[in-house]
Coordinates of C-alpha atoms in Angstrom, one line a residue:
Chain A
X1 CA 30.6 -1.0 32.4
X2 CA 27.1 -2.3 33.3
X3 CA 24.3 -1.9 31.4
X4 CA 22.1 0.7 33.2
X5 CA 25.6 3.1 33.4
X6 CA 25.9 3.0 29.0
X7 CA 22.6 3.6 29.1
X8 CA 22.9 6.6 31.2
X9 CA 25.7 7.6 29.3
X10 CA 23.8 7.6 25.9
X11 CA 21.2 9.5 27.7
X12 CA 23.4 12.2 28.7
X13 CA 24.8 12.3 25.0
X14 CA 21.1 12.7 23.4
X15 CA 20.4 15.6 26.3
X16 CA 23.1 17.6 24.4
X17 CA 20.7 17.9 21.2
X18 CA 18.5 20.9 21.1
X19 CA 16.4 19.4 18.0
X20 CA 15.9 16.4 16.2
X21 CA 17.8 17.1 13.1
X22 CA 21.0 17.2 15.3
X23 CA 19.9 13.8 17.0
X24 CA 19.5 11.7 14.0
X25 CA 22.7 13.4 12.5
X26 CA 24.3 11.9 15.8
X27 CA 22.4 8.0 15.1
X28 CA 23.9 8.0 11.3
X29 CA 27.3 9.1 13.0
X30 CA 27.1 5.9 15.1
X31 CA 25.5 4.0 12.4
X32 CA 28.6 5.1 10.2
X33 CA 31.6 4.2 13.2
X34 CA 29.4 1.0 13.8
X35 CA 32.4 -1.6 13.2
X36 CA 32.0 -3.7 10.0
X37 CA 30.1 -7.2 9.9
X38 CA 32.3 -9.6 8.5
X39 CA 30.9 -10.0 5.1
X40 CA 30.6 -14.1 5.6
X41 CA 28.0 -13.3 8.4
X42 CA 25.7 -11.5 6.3
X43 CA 23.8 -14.2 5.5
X44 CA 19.7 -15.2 5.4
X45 CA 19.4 -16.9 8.4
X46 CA 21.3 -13.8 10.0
X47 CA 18.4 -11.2 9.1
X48 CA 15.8 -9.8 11.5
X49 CA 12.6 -10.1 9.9
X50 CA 10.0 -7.6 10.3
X51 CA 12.1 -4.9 9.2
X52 CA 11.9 -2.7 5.8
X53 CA 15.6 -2.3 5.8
X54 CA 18.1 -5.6 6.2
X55 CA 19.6 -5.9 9.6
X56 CA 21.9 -8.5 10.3
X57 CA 22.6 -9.2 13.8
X58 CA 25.1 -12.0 14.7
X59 CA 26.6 -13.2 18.1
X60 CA 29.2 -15.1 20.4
X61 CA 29.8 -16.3 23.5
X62 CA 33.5 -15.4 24.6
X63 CA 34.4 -15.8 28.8
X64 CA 30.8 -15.8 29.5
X65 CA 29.8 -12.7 27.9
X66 CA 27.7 -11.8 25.0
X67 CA 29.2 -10.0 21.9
X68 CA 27.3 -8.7 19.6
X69 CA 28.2 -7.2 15.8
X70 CA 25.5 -6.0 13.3
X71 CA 24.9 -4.3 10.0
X72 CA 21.7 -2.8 8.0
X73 CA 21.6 -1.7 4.2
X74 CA 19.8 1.6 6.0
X75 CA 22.3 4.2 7.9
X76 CA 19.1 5.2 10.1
X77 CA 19.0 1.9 11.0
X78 CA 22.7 1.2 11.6
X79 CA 22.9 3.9 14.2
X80 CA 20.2 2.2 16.2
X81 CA 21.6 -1.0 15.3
X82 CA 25.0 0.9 16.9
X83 CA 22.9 2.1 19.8
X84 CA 22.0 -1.4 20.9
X85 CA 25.1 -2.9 20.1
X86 CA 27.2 -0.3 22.2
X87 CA 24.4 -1.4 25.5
X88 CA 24.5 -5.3 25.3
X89 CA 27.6 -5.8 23.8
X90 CA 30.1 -7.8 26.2
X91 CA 27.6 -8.5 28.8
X92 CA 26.4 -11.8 30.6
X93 CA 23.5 -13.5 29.1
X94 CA 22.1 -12.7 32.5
X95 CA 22.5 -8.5 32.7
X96 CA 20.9 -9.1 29.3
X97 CA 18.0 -10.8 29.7
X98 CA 17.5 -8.8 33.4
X99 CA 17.9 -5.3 31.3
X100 CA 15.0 -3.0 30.4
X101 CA 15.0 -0.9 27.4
X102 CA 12.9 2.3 28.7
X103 CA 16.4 4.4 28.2
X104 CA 15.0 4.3 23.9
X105 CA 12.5 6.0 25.0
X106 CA 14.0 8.7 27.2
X107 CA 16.7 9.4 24.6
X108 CA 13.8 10.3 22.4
X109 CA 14.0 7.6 20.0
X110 CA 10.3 6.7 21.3
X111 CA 8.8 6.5 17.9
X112 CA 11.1 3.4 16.3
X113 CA 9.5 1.4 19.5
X114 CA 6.0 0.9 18.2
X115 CA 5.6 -2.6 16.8
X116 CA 4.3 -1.5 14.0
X117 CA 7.1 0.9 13.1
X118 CA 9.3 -0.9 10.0
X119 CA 12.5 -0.4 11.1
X120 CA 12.6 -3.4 13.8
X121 CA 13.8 -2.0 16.5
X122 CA 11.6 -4.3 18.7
X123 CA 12.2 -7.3 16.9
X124 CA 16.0 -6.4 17.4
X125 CA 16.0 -6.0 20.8
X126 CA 13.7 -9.4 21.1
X127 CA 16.8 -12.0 18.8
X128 CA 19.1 -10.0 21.2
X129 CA 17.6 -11.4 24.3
X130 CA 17.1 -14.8 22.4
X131 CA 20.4 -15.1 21.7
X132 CA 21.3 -14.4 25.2
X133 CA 18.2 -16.8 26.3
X134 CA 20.4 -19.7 24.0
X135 CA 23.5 -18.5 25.8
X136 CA 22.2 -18.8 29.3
X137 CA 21.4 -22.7 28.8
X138 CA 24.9 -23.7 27.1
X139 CA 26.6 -22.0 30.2
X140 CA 24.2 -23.6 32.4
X141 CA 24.7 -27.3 31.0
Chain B
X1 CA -11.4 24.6 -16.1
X2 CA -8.7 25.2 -13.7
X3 CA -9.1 23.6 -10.4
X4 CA -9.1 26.3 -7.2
X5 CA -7.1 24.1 -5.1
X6 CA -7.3 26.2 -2.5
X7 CA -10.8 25.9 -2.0
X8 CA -11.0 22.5 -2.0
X9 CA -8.2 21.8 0.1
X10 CA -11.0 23.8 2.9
X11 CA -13.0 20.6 2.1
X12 CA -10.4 18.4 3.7
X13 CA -10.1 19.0 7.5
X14 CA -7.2 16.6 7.7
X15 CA -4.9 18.7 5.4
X16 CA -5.4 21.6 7.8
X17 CA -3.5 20.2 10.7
X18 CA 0.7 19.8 11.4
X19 CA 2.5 16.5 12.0
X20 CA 5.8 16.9 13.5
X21 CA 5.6 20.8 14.0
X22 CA 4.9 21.1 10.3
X23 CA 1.8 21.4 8.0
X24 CA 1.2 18.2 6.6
X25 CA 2.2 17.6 3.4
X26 CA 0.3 14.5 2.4
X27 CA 1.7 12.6 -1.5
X28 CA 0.7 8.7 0.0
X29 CA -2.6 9.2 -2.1
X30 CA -1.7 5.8 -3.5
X31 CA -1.9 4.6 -0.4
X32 CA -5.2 5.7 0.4
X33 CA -6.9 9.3 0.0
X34 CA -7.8 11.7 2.7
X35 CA -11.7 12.3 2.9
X36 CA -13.6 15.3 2.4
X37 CA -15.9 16.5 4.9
X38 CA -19.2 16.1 2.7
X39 CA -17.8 12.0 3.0
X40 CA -17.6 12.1 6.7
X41 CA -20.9 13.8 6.9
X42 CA -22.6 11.5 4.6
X43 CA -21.4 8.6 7.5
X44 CA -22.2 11.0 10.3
X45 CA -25.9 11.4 8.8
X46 CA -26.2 7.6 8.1
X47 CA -26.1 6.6 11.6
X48 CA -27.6 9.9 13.4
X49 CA -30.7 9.8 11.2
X50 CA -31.8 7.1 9.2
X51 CA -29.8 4.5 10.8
X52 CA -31.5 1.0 9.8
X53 CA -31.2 -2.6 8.1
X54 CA -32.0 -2.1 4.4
X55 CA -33.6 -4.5 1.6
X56 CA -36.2 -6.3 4.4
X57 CA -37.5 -3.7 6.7
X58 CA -41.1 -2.8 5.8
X59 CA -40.6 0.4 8.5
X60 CA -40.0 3.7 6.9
X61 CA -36.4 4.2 8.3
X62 CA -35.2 0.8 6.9
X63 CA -36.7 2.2 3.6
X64 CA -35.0 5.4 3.6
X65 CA -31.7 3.6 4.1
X66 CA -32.6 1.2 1.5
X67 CA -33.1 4.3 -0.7
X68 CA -29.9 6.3 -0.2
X69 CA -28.0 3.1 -0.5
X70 CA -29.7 1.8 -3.4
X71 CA -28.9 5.3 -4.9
X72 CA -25.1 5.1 -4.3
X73 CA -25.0 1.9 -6.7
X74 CA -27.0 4.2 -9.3
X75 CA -24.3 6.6 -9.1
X76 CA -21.5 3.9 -9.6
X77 CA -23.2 2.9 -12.3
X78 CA -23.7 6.2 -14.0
X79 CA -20.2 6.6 -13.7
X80 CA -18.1 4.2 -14.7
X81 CA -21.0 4.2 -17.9
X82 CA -22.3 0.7 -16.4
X83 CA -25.3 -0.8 -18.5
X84 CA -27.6 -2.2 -15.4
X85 CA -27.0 -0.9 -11.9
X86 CA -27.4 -4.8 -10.8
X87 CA -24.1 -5.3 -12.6
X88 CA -22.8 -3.3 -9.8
X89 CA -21.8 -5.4 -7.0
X90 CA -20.7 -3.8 -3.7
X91 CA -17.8 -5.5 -1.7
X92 CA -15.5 -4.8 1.4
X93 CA -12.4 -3.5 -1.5
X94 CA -10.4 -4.1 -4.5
X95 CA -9.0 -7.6 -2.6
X96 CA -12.4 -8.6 -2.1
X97 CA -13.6 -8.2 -5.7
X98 CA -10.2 -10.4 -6.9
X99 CA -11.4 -12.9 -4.7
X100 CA -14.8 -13.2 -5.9
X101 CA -14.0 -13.9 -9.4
X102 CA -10.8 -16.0 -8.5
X103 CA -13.0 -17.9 -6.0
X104 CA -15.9 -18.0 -8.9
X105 CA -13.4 -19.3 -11.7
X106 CA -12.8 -22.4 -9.8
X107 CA -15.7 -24.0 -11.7
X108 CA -14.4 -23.0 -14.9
X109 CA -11.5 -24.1 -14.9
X110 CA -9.5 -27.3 -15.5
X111 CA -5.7 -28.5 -16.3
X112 CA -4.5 -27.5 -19.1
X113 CA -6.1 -24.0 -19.1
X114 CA -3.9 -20.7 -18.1
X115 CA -4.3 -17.6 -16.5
X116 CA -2.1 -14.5 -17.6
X117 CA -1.4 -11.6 -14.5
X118 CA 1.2 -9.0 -15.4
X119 CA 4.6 -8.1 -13.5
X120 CA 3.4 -5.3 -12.1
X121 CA 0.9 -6.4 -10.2
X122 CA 0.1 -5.5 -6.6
X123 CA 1.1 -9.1 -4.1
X124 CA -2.5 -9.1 -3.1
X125 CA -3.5 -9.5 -6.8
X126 CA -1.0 -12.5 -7.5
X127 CA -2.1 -14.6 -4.6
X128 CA -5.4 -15.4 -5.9
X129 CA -4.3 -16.4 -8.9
X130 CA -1.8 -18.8 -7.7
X131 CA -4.2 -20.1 -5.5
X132 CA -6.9 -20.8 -8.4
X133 CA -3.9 -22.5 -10.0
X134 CA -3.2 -24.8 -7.0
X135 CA -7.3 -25.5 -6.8
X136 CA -7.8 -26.0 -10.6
X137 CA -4.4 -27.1 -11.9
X138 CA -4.6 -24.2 -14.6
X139 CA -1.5 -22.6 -14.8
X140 CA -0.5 -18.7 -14.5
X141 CA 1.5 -17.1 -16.8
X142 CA 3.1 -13.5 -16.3
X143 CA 3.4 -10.8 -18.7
X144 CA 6.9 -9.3 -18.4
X145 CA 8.3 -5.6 -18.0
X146 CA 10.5 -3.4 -19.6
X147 CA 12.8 -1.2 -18.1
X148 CA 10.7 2.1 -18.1
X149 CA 7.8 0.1 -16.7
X150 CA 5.4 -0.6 -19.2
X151 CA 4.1 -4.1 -20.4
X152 CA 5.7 -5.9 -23.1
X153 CA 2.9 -5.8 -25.2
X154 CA 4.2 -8.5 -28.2
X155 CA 5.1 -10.7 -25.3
X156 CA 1.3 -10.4 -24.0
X157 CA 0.5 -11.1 -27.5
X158 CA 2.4 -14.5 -27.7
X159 CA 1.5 -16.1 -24.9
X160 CA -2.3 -15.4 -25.8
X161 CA -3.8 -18.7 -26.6
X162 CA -7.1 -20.8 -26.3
X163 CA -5.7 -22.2 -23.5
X164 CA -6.1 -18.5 -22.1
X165 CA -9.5 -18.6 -19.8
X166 CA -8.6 -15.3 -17.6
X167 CA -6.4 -12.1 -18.6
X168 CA -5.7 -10.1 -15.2
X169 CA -3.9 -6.6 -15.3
X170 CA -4.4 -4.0 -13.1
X171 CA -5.4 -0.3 -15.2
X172 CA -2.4 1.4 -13.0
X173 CA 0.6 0.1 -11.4
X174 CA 0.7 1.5 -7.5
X175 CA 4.3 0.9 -7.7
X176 CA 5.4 3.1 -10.8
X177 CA 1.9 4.2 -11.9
X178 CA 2.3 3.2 -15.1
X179 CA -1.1 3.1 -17.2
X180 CA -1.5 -0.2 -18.9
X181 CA -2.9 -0.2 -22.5
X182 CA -6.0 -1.8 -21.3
X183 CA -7.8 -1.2 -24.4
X184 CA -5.2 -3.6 -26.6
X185 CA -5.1 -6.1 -23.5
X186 CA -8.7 -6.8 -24.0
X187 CA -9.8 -6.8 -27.2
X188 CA -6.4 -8.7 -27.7
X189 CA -8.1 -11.6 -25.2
X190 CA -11.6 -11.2 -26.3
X191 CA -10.2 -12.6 -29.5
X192 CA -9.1 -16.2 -28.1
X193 CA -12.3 -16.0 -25.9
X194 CA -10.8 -14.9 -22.8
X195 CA -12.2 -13.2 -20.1
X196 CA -10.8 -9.5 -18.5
X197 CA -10.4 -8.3 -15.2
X198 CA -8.9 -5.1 -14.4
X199 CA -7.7 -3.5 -10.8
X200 CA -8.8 0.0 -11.2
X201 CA -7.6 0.4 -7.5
X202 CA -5.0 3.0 -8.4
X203 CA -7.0 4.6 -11.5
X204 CA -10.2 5.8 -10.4
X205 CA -9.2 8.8 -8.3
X206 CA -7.4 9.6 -11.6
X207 CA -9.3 9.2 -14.5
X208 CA -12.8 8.1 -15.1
X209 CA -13.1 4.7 -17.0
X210 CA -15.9 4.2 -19.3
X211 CA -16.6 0.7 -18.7
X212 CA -19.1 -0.4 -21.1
X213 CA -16.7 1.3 -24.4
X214 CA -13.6 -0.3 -22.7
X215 CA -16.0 -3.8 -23.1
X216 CA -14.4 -5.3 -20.2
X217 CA -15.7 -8.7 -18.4
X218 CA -14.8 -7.4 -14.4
X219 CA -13.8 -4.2 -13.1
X220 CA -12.8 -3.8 -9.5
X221 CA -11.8 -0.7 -7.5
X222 CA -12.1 0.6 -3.9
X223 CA -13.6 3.6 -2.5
X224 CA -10.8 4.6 0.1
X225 CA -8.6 6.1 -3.0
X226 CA -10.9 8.2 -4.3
X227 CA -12.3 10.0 -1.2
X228 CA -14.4 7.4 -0.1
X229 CA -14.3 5.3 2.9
X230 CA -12.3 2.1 3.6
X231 CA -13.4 -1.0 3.9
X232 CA -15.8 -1.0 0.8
X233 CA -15.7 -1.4 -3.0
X234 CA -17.0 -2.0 -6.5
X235 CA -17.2 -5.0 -8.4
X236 CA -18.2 -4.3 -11.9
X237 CA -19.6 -8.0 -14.0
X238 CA -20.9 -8.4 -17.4
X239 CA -24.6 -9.3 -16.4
X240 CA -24.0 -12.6 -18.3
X241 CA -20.7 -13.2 -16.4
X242 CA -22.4 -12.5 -13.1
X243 CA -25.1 -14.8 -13.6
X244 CA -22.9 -17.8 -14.8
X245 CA -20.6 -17.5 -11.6
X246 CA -21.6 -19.3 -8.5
X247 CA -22.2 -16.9 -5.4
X248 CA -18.9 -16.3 -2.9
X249 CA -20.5 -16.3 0.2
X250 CA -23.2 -17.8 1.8
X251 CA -25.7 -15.9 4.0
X252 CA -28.5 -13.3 4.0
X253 CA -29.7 -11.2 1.6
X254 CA -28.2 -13.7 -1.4
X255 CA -30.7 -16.5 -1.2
X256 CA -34.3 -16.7 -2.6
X257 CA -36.2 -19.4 -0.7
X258 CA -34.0 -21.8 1.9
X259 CA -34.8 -25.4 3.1
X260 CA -32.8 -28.1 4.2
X261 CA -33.3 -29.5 1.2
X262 CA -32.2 -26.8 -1.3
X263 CA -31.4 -23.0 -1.5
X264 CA -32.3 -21.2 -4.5
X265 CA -30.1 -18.0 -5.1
X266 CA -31.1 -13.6 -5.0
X267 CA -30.9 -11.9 -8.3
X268 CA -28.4 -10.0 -9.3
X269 CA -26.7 -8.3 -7.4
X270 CA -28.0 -9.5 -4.0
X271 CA -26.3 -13.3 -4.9
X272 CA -23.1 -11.6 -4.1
X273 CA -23.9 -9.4 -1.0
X274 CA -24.1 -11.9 1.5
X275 CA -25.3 -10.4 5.2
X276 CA -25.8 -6.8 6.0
X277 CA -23.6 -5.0 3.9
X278 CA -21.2 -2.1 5.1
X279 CA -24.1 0.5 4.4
X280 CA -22.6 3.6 5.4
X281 CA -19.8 2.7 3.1
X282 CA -21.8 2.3 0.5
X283 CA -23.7 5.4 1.0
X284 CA -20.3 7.4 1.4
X285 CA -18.7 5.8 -1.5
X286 CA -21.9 7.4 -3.7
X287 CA -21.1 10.6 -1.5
X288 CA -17.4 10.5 -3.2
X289 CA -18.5 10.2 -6.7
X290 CA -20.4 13.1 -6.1
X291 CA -18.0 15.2 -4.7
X292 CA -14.8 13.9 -7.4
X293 CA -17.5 14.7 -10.2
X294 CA -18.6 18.3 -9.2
X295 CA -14.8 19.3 -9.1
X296 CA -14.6 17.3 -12.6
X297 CA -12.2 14.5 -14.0
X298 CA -11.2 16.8 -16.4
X299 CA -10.4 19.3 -14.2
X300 CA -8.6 16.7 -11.9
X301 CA -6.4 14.9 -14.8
X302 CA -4.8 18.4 -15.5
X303 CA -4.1 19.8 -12.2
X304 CA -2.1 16.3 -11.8
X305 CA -0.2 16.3 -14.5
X306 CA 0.7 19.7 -14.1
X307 CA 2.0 18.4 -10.3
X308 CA 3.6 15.5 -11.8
X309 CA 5.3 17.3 -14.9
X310 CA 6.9 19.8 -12.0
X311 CA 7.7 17.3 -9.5
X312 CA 9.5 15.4 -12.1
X313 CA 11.5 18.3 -13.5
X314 CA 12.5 19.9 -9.7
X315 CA 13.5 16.5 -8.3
X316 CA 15.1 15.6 -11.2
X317 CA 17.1 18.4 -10.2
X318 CA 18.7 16.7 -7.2
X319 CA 21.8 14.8 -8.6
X320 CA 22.0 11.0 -8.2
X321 CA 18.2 10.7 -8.3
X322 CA 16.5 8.0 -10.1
X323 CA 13.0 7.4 -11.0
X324 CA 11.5 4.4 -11.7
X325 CA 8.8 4.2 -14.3
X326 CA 9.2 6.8 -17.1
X327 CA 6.6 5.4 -19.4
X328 CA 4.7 8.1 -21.5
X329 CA 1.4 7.3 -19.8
X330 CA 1.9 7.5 -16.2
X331 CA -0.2 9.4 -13.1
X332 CA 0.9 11.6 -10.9
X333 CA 2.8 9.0 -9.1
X334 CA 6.6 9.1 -8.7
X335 CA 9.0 6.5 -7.0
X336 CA 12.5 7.2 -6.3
X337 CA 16.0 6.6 -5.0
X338 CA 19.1 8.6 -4.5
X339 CA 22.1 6.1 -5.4
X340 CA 23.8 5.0 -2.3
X341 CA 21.1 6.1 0.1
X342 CA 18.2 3.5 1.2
X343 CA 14.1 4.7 0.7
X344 CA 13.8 3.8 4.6
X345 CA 16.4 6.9 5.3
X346 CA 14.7 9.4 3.0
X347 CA 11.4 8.3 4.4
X348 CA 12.1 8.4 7.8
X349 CA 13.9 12.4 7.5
X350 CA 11.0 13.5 5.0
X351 CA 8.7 12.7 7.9
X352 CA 10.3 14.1 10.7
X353 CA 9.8 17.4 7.8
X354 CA 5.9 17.0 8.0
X355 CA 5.8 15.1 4.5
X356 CA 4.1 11.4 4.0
X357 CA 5.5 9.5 1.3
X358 CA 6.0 6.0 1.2
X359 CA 8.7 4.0 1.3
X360 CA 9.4 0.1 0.9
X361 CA 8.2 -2.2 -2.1
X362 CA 4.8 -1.2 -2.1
X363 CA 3.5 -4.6 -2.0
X364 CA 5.4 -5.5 -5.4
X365 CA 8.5 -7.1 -5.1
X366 CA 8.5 -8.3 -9.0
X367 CA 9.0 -5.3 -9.4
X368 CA 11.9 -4.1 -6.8
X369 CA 13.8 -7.2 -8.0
X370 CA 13.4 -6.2 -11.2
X371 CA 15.2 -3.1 -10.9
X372 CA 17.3 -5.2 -8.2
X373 CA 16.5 -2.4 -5.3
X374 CA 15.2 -3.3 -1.8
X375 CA 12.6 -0.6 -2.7
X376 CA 11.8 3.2 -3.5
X377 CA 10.5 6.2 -1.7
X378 CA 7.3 7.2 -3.4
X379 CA 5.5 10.0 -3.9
X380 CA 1.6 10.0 -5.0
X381 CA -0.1 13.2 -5.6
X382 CA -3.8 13.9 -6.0
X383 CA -6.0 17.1 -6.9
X384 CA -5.8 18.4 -3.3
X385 CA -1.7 18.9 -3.7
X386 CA -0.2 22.0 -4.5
X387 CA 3.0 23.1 -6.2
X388 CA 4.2 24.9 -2.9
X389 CA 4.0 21.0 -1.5
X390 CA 6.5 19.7 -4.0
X391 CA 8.8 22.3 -3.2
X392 CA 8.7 21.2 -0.1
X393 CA 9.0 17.7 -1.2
X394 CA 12.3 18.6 -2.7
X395 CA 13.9 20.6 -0.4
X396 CA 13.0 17.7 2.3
X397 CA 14.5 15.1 0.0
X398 CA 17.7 17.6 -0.3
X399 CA 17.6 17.5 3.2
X400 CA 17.9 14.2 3.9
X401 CA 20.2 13.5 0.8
X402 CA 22.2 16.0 2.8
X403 CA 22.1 14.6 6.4
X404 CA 22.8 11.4 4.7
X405 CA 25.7 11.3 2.4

């Protein structure tokens, strides 16, 4: 699946939620199937700074695409942590870098966008597209 | 007398609107207070009236200005019971103040000497210090805590010495709001010839210290938690302190007579107000006292332990809750977890609920690694809260404990 059809997807999901108590029930639902970090790769120089709860974010390149596996000590986190994961997970460093994250804001998860907000969804989304900036020269050389 | 809360939350336009489809329910007074409209309109009047530079204009507007601000620093003085209204020293904060003296100690101080801080100090109030330390080659020295969150008084004790030059504690820990024996802690340095500074920051919208019985060296506190503005405070000095210290800042208003070939320094307190000061601030921050004084500290410090004494007992209530900081003497400031769930969760659901508490380390992680916990969700209450708010407190917090276990 490409990136712009799981976003779509996630969109359609979120449309189902008449308030926002049933939306964030649905985030620490993902947060909580969000498939476990291996404990090894929690480590410091794993963390995403700029964020008031821990999120780990680690990442490989297998046949040219990008996977991704994360954690946080916070469950609101974790589901957005999920979120991401499920959208650049197993994509080229290319599809990842070319992607454009404006489906946050339609699903109504606007508000953990702001810079300023703690939970670090920005900085996230920013070692995300490092990672798959890093990947994009070792395929290339 | 009892407080009539619900008058005086009319004084507060901010606490009349909704956040998130709900009436706000504001406990981040820790943080920073909300302002009452007499405080806004003492700003508003500042610049639509008598708008002017003060201390050098001969024209009647810069006079007036010169007046009312000049008045605000009598008010300060009158009532934190300060001897001589030039021992009152307006800055931009509490941070500001710390720096002042930490910047001003650099003269004094030599290797060998020491500085004591305690563990529950604010991060802003331990850089300084270690920064005085690096300048001087003094050395700082921490008073530990215990597990409800009070000082460890005998340790204080021990590492007292003539070495000791500076004791620095703040009055009331923003984390836990704990209330340090300040009283002990400086007669206890006076004795080896130390001197005290204390970061009323978190006290004065609480209590009202008497700073000439407490005998106390420096004072600091800002006006933005206790109904006043941001971005100006109060420095409180000994007059024989202040005039020993060498000024901060360079500038106008601090100097006497200049030439290229020497400067000769204002009096007291102008050798510390370098430029144009933040006037409307100033003017506000005497507006605040005002207003905190008609309603009464007495008044205040009873409504807020009536709020804290309930909030206690009703989240207590919610199982696997823990407080942190159960000292006897304690403000109306309560910080929380609910085992297995993280302060970012509760904070984040509370708020979708209308309700603004904060959540994180509050700027003291001695603390949080004390109790080995990446933070707590705090609650701060001030004389504007009401009990119908902590209800709603709790039932958020039950809520989220809910959505999230």
């Amino acid at each position: 699946m490409t990136i712009k059809t799981i976003q779509e997807e996630l969109i359609d999901e979120f449309a189902m939620f008449e308030d926002w108590m049933q939306k964030y029930e649905y985030m620490i639902e993902l947060g909580k199937s969000l498939p476990l970090i291996e404990p090894s790769l929690k480590t410091e120089d794993k963390l995403i700074k700029g964020c008031q709860s821990k999120v780990w974010l680690h990442s490989e390149l297998k046949d040219g695409k990008v996977r991704f596996t994360a954690d946080s000590d916070a469950i609101i986190t974790k589901g957005i942590v999920a979120i991401l994961v499920r959208v650049f997970s197993n994509q080229s460093p290319e599809a990842i870098l070319a992607a454009d994250t404006s489906f946050i804001d339609e699903i109504g998860l606007k508000e953990h966008l702001s810079p300023t907000r703690a939970n670090g969804l920005v900085s996230m989304i920013k070692q995300m597209k490092l990672d798959a900036i890093a990947y994009q020269t070792q395929l290339k050389t | 007398m009892a407080l009539d809360v619900q008058k005086i939350r009319a004084d507060f336009p901010i606490l009349q609107r909704q956040v998130n489809g709900h009436p706000l329910v504001y406990l981040d007074n820790a943080a920073t207070s909300q302002k009452p409209q007499v405080v806004i309109d003492a700003i508003v009047d500042y610049y639509s009236n008598y708008n002017a530079n003060i201390h050098r204009g001969v024209h009647s507007l810069s006079q007036e200005a010169t007046d009312v601000y000049e008045a605000a620093r009598n008010k300060i003085q009158q009532h934190f019971g300060i001897q001589h209204a030039h021992e009152v020293i307006f800055t931009a904060g509490t941070t500001h103040g710390i720096n002042l003296i930490a910047s001003g100690f650099s003269s004094f101080l030599k290797k060998g000497n020491e500085i004591i801080v305690s563990a529950l100090e604010h991060h802003s109030n331990i850089v300084p210090w270690q920064m005085l330390c690096e300048r001087t080659g003094a050395t700082l020295q921490v008073i530990p805590m215990k597990e409800d969150g009070t000082l460890d008084l005998s340790a204080y004790i021990s590492l007292l010495s003539e070495k000791t030059k500076l004791v620095f504690v703040n009055h009331i820990s923003n984390a836990l709001g704990t209330i340090n024996p300040i009283e002990t802690i400086i007669q206890k340095a006076h004795e080896v010839g130390a001197a005290v500074l204390i970061d009323g920051a978190q006290a004065c919208s609480h209590i009202k210290p008497d700073l000439a019985a407490l005998d106390v060296d420096f004072y600091v506190t800002s006006a933005h938690k206790m109904c006043g503005p941001t971005g100006v405070g109060m420095l409180y000095g000994k007059e024989v302190w202040l005039k020993k210290l060498p000024p901060y800042q360079g500038g106008g208003e601090m100097i006497k007579e200049v030439s290229f070939e020497k400067t000769t320094y204002a009096d007291l307190p102008h050798k510390f107000e370098a430029g144009t000061p933040n006037i409307s601030g100033g003017i506000a921050f005497g507006a605040a006292i005002d207003y905190l004084n008609n309603i009464g500290f007495d008044a205040i410090e009873a409504h807020e332990k009536g709020l804290l004494e309930y909030a206690t007992e009703q989240l207590l209530q919610i199982e696997g809750l823990r407080i942190y900081g159960t000292g006897v003497k304690k403000t109306s400031v309560i910080s929380f977890n609910i085992e297995g769930i993280h302060p970012y969760d509760i904070g984040t659901i509370v708020d979708k609920l209308g309700i603004a508490v904060r959540t994180g380390h509050h700027c003291a992680q001695p603390i949080m690694d004390f109790y080995k916990i990446p933070g707590t969700v705090r609650a701060s209450f001030a004389f504007y809260n009401t009990k119908e708010e902590v209800d709603r407190l709790v039932a958020a917090v039950s809520k989220a404990k809910q959505m999230l276990t």
